[in-house]
PDB file of C-alpha atoms in Angstrom:
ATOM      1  CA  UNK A   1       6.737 -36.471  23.444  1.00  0.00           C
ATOM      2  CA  UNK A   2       5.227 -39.974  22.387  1.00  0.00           C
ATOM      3  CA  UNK A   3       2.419 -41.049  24.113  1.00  0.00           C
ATOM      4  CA  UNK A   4       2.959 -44.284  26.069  1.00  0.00           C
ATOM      5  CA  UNK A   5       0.158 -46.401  27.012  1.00  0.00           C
ATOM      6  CA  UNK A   6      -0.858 -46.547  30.797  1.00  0.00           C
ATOM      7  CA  UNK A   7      -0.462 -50.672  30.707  1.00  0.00           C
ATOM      8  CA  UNK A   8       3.456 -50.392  29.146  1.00  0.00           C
ATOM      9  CA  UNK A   9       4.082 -47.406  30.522  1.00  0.00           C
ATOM     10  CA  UNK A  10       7.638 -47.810  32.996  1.00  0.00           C
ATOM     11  CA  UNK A  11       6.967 -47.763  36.698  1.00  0.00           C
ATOM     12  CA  UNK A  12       8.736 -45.070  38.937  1.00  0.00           C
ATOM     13  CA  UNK A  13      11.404 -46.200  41.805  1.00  0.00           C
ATOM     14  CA  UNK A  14      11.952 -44.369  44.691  1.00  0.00           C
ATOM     15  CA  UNK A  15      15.488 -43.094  43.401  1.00  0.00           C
ATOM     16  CA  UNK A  16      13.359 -41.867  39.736  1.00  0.00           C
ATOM     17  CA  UNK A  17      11.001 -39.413  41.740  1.00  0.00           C
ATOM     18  CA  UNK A  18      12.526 -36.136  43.017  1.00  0.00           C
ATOM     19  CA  UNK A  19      12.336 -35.676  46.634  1.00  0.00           C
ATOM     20  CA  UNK A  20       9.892 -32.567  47.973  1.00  0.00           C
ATOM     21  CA  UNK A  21       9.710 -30.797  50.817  1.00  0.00           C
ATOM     22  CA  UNK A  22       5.592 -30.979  52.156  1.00  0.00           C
ATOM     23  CA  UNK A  23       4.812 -27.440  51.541  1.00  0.00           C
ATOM     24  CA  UNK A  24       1.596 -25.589  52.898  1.00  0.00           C
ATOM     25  CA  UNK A  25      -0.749 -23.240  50.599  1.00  0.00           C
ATOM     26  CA  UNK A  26      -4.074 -22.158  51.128  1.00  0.00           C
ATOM     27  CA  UNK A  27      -5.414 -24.786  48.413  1.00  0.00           C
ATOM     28  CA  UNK A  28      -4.327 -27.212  51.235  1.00  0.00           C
ATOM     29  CA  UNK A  29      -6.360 -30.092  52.949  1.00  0.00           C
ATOM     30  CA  UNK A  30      -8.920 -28.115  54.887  1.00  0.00           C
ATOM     31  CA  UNK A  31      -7.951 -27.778  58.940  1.00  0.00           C
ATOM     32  CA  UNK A  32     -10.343 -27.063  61.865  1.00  0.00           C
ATOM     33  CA  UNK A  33     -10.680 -23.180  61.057  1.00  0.00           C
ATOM     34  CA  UNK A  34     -11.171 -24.145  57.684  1.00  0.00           C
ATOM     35  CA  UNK A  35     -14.371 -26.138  56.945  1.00  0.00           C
ATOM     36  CA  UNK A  36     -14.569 -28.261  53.640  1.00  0.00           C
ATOM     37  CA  UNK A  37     -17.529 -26.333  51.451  1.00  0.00           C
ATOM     38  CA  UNK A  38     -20.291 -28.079  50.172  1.00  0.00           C
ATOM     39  CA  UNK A  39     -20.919 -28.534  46.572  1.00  0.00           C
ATOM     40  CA  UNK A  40     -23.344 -26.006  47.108  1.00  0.00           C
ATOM     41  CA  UNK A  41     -21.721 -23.303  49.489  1.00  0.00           C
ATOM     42  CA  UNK A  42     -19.164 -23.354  46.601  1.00  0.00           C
ATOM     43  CA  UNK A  43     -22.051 -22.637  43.976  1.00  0.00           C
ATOM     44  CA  UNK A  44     -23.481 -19.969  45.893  1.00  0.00           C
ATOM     45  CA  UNK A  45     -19.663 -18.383  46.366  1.00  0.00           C
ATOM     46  CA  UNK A  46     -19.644 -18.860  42.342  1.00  0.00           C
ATOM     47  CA  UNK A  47     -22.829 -16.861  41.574  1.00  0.00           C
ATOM     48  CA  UNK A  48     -22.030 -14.315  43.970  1.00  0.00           C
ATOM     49  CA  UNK A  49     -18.599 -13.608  42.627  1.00  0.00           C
ATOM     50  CA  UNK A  50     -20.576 -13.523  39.247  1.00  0.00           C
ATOM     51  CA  UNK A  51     -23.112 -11.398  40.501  1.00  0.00           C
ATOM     52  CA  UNK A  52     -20.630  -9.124  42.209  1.00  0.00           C
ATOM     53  CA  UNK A  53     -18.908  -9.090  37.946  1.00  0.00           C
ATOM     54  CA  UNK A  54     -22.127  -8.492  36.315  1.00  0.00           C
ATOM     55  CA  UNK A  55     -23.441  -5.835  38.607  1.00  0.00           C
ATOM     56  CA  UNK A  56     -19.829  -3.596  38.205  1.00  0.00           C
ATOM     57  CA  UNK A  57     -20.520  -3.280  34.554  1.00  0.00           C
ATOM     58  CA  UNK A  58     -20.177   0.072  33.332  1.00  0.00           C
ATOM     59  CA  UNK A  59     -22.797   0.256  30.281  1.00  0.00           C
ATOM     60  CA  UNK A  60     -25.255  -1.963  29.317  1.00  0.00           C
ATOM     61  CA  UNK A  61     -26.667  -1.309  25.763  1.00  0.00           C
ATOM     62  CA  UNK A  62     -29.363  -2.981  23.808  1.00  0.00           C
ATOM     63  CA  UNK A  63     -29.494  -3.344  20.675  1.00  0.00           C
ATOM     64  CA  UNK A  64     -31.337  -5.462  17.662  1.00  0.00           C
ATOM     65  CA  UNK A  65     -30.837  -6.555  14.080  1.00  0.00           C
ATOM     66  CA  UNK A  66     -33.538  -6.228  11.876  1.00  0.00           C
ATOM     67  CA  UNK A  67     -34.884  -9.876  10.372  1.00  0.00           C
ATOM     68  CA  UNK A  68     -35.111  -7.551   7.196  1.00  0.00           C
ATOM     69  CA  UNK A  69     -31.671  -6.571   7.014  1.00  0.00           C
ATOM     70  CA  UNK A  70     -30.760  -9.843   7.600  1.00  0.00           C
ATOM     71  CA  UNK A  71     -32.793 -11.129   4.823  1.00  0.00           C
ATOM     72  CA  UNK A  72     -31.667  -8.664   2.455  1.00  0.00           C
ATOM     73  CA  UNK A  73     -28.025  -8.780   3.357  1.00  0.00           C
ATOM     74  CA  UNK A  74     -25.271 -10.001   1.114  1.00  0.00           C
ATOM     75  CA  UNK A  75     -23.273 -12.711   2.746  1.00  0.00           C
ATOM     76  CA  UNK A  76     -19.597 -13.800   2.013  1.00  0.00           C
ATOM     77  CA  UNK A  77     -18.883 -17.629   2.231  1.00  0.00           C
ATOM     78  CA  UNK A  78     -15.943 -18.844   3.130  1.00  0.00           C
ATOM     79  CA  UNK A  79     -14.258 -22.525   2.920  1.00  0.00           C
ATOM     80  CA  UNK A  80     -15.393 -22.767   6.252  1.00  0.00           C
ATOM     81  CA  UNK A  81     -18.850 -20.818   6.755  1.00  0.00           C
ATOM     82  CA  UNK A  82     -19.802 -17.090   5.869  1.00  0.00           C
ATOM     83  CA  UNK A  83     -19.256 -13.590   7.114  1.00  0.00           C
ATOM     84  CA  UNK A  84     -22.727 -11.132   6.602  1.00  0.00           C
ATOM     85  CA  UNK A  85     -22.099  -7.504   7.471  1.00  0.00           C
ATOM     86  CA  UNK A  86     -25.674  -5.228   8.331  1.00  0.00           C
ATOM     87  CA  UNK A  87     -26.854  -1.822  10.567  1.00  0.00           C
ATOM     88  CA  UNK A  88     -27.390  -2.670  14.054  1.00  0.00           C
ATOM     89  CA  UNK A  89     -29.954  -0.236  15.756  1.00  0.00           C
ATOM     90  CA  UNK A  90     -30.321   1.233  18.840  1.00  0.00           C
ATOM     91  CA  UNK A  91     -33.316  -1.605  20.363  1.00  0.00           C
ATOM     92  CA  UNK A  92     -35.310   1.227  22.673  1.00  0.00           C
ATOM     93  CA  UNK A  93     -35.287   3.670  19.760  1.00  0.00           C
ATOM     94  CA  UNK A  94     -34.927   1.757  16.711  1.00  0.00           C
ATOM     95  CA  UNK A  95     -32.243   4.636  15.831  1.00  0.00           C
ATOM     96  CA  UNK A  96     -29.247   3.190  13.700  1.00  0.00           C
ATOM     97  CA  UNK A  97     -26.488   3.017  15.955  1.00  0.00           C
ATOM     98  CA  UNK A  98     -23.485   1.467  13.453  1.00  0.00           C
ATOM     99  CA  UNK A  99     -22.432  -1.877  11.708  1.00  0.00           C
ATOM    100  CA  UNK A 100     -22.428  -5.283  13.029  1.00  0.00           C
ATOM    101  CA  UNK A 101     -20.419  -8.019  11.091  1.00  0.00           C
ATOM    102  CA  UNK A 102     -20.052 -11.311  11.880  1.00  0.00           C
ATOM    103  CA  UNK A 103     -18.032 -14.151  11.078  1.00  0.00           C
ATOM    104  CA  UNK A 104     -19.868 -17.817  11.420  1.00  0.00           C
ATOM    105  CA  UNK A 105     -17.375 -20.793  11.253  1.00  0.00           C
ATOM    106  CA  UNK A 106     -19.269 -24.142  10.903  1.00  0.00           C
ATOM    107  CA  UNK A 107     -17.378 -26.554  13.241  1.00  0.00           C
ATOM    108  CA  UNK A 108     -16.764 -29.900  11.592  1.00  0.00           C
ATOM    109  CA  UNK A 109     -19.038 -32.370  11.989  1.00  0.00           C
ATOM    110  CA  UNK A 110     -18.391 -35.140  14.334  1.00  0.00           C
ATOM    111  CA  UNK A 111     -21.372 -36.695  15.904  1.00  0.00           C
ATOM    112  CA  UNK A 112     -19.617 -36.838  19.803  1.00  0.00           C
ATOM    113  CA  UNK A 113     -17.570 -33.805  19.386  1.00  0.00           C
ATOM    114  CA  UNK A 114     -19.669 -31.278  17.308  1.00  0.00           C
ATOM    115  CA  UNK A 115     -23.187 -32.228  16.266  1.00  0.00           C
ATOM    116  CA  UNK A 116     -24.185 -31.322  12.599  1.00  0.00           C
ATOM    117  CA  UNK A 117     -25.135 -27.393  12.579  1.00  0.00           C
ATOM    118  CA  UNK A 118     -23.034 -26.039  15.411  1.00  0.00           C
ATOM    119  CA  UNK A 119     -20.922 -22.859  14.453  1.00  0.00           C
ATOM    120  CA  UNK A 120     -18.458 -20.633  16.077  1.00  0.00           C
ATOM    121  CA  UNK A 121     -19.015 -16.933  15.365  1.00  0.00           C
ATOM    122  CA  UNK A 122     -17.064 -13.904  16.072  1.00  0.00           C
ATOM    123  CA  UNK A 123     -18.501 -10.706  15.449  1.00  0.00           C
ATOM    124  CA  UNK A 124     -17.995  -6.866  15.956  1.00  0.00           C
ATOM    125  CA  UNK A 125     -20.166  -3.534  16.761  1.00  0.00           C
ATOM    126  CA  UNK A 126     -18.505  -0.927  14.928  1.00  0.00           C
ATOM    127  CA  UNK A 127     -20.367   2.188  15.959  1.00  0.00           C
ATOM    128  CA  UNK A 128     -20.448   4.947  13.412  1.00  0.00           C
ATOM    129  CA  UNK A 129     -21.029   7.713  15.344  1.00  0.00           C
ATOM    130  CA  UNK A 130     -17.392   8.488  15.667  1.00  0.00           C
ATOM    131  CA  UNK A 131     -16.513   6.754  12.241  1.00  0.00           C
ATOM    132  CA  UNK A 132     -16.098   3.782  13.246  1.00  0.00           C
ATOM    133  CA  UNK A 133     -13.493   3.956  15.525  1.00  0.00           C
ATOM    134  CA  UNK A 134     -15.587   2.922  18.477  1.00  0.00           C
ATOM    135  CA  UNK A 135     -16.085  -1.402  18.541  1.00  0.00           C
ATOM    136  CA  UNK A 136     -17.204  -3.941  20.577  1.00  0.00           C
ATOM    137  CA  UNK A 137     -15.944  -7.552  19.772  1.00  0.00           C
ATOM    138  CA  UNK A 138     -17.732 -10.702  20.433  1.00  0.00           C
ATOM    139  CA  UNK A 139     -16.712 -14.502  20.565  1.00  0.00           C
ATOM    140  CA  UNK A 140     -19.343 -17.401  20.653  1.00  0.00           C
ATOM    141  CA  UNK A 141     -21.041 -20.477  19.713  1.00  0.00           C
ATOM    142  CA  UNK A 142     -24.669 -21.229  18.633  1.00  0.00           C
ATOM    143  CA  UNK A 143     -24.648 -23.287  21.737  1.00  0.00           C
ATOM    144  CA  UNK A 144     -24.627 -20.291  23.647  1.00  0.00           C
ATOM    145  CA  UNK A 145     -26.757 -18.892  26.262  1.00  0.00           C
ATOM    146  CA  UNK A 146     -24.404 -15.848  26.541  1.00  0.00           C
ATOM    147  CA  UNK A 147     -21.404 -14.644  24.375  1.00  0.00           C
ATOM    148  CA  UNK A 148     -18.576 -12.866  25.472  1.00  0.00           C
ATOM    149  CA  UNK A 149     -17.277  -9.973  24.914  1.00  0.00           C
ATOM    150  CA  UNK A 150     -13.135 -10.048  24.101  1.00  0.00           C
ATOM    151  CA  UNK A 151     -12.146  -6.499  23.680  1.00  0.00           C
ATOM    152  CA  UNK A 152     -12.548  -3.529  21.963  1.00  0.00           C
ATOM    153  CA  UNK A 153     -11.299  -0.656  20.264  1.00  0.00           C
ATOM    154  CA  UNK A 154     -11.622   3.366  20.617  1.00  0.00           C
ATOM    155  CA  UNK A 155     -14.126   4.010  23.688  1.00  0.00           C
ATOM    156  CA  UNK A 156     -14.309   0.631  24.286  1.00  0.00           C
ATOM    157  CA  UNK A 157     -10.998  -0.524  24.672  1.00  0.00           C
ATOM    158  CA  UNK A 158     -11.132  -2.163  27.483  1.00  0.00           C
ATOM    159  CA  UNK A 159     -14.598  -3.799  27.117  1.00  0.00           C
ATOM    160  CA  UNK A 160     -15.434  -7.097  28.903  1.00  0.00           C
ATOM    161  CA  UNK A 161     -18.288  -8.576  29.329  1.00  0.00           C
ATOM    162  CA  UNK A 162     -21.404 -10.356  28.162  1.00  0.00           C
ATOM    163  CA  UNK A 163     -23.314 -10.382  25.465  1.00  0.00           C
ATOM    164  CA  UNK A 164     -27.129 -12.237  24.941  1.00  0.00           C
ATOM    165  CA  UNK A 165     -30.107 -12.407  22.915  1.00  0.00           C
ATOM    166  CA  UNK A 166     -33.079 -11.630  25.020  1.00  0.00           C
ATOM    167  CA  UNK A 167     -35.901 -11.271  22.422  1.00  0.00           C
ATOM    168  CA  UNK A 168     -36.426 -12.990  19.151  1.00  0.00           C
ATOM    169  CA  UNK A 169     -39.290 -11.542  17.096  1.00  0.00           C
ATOM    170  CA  UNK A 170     -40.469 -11.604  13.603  1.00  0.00           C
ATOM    171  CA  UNK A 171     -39.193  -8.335  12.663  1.00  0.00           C
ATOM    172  CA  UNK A 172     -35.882  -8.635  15.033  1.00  0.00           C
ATOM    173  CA  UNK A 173     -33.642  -9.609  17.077  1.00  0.00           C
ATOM    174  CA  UNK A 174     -32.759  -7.944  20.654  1.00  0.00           C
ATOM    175  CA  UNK A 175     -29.701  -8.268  22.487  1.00  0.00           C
ATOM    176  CA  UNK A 176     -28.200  -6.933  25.379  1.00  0.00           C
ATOM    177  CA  UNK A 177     -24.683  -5.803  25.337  1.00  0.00           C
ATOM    178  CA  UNK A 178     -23.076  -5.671  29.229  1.00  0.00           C
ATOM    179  CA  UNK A 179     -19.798  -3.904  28.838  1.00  0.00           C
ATOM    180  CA  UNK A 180     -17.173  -3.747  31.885  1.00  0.00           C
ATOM    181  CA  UNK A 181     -14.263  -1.960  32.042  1.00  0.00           C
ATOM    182  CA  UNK A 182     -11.158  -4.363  32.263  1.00  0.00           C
ATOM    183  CA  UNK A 183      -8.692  -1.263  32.364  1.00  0.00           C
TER     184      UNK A 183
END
């Protein structure tokens, strides 16, 4: 449709508006038995719901990429950013556990919208020890506390979940991999 401006737009009659039966749904104005929630009661029903998610998780992995790796890697770039591919280990054990790849999309620059430097990334833990056929995929931004994690393939089909960096050293980086079952 064309967009009409709010000060030209035409003004509705009585016979222009379809007539509607008052219906009643538990989104509804709030009635005796059912107290309007504070701003905060509905926080604390928030975290709890996203406590309740978290804590159902079936596996929670950690993991880290060595700054070495990273520094020795071979990156791709694209029109739009670059894609570096390098062995993610296991981060309690240091044992190699597969290969992570990432895609990082530089979002285009807008000083309101998207400050200079922000990317979107998507990225994927293949793990090789059933050849690959085992992976994790994650979708963030470098805004990001968290990213999350949109599906999977092999034994982690139905993967959910969260992923987040929880230690940045010298020599690595650590994150922790929260995988729920969505099946």
């Amino acid at each position: 449709g064309t967009y009409v401006p709010p000060s030209s737009s035409p003004s509705l009659s009585p016979s222009s508006v379809p007539s509607q039966k008052p219906t009643s749904s538990p989104t509804s104005r709030p009635t005796a038995s059912q107290p309007v929630q504070t701003t905060s009661q509905l926080v604390q029903t928030a975290e709890k719901v996203q406590a309740d998610t978290y804590n159902s998780c079936d596996e929670t992995l950690r993991t880290m990429v060595q700054i070495a790796d990273l520094n020795n890697t071979t990156s791709t770039a694209t029109t739009s950013g670059i894609i570096i591919e390098l062995p993610f280990y296991d981060g309690m054990t240091g044992r190699t556990l597969g290969l992570w790849q990432c895609s990082f999309t530089n979002l285009p620059y807008n000083s309101t919208l998207f400050p200079e430097g922000k990317t979107l990334h998507q990225c994927s833990y293949s793990f090789d020890a059933d050849d690959y056929d085992s992976q994790i995929f994650v979708s963030g931004t470098s805004e990001g506390k968290t990213n999350s994690i949109i599906g999977g393939s092999g034994m982690y089909a139905c993967a959910g979940g969260q992923e987040e960096v929880y230690l940045e050293t010298e020599e690595a980086i650590h994150m922790q991999i929260r995988i729920c079952s969505t099946c």
